[in-house]
């Protein structure tokens, strides 16, 4: 025979919970408060914070090894190639969605910028 377990407990709203369990203002959660708390507790040193930032922004590692003499010309050619492809493609997508073509250009611009900051490979062309 299956036995059924019944658990009875009060239902709290957030205000009731805060009143009953020494609630109040919650600490603001953002990157600055997180960094301060880690540094105050000595859990994380300056090098730890630098490693954290570098691990989340891979372009910093790529830019450290960047050579203007060897890489700049190739990057300009690659940028022009991507631009030649993205401009008509973005305008066409804007028209296909019954919006002015400039909206397609806006939409095709941001993925490339976001990939620059958060992408892990320097050899990628984002496309639609």
Coordinates of C-alpha atoms in Angstrom, one line a residue, residues 4-51:
X4 CA 1.2 9.5 1.3
X5 CA 3.3 12.0 3.2
X6 CA 1.7 15.3 3.9
X7 CA 3.8 18.3 4.8
X8 CA 2.1 21.3 6.3
X9 CA 3.9 24.5 6.5
X10 CA 3.0 28.2 6.4
X11 CA 3.1 30.1 3.2
X12 CA 5.1 33.3 3.4
X13 CA 5.1 36.4 1.3
X14 CA 8.5 38.1 0.9
X15 CA 7.6 40.7 3.5
X16 CA 6.5 38.1 6.0
X17 CA 9.6 36.1 5.4
X18 CA 11.9 39.2 5.8
X19 CA 10.0 40.1 9.1
X20 CA 10.2 36.7 10.5
X21 CA 13.7 35.8 9.7
X22 CA 15.6 39.0 10.3
X23 CA 15.3 40.2 6.7
X24 CA 15.6 43.7 5.5
X25 CA 17.6 45.2 2.8
X26 CA 19.3 42.8 0.6
X27 CA 22.8 43.6 -0.5
X28 CA 23.2 45.0 -3.9
X29 CA 24.5 42.3 -6.2
X30 CA 26.8 43.6 -8.9
X31 CA 30.4 43.0 -10.0
X32 CA 31.8 45.8 -7.9
X33 CA 30.4 44.4 -4.6
X34 CA 31.4 40.9 -5.6
X35 CA 35.0 42.0 -6.1
X36 CA 35.1 44.0 -2.9
X37 CA 33.7 41.1 -0.9
X38 CA 36.4 38.7 -2.3
X39 CA 39.2 41.2 -1.6
X40 CA 38.0 41.9 1.9
X41 CA 37.8 38.2 2.7
X42 CA 41.2 37.7 1.2
X43 CA 39.8 34.9 -0.9
X44 CA 41.0 36.5 -4.0
X45 CA 44.1 38.5 -4.8
X46 CA 44.7 41.0 -7.6
X47 CA 46.1 38.2 -9.8
X48 CA 42.9 36.2 -9.1
X49 CA 40.8 39.0 -10.3
X50 CA 42.9 39.5 -13.4
X51 CA 42.6 35.8 -14.2

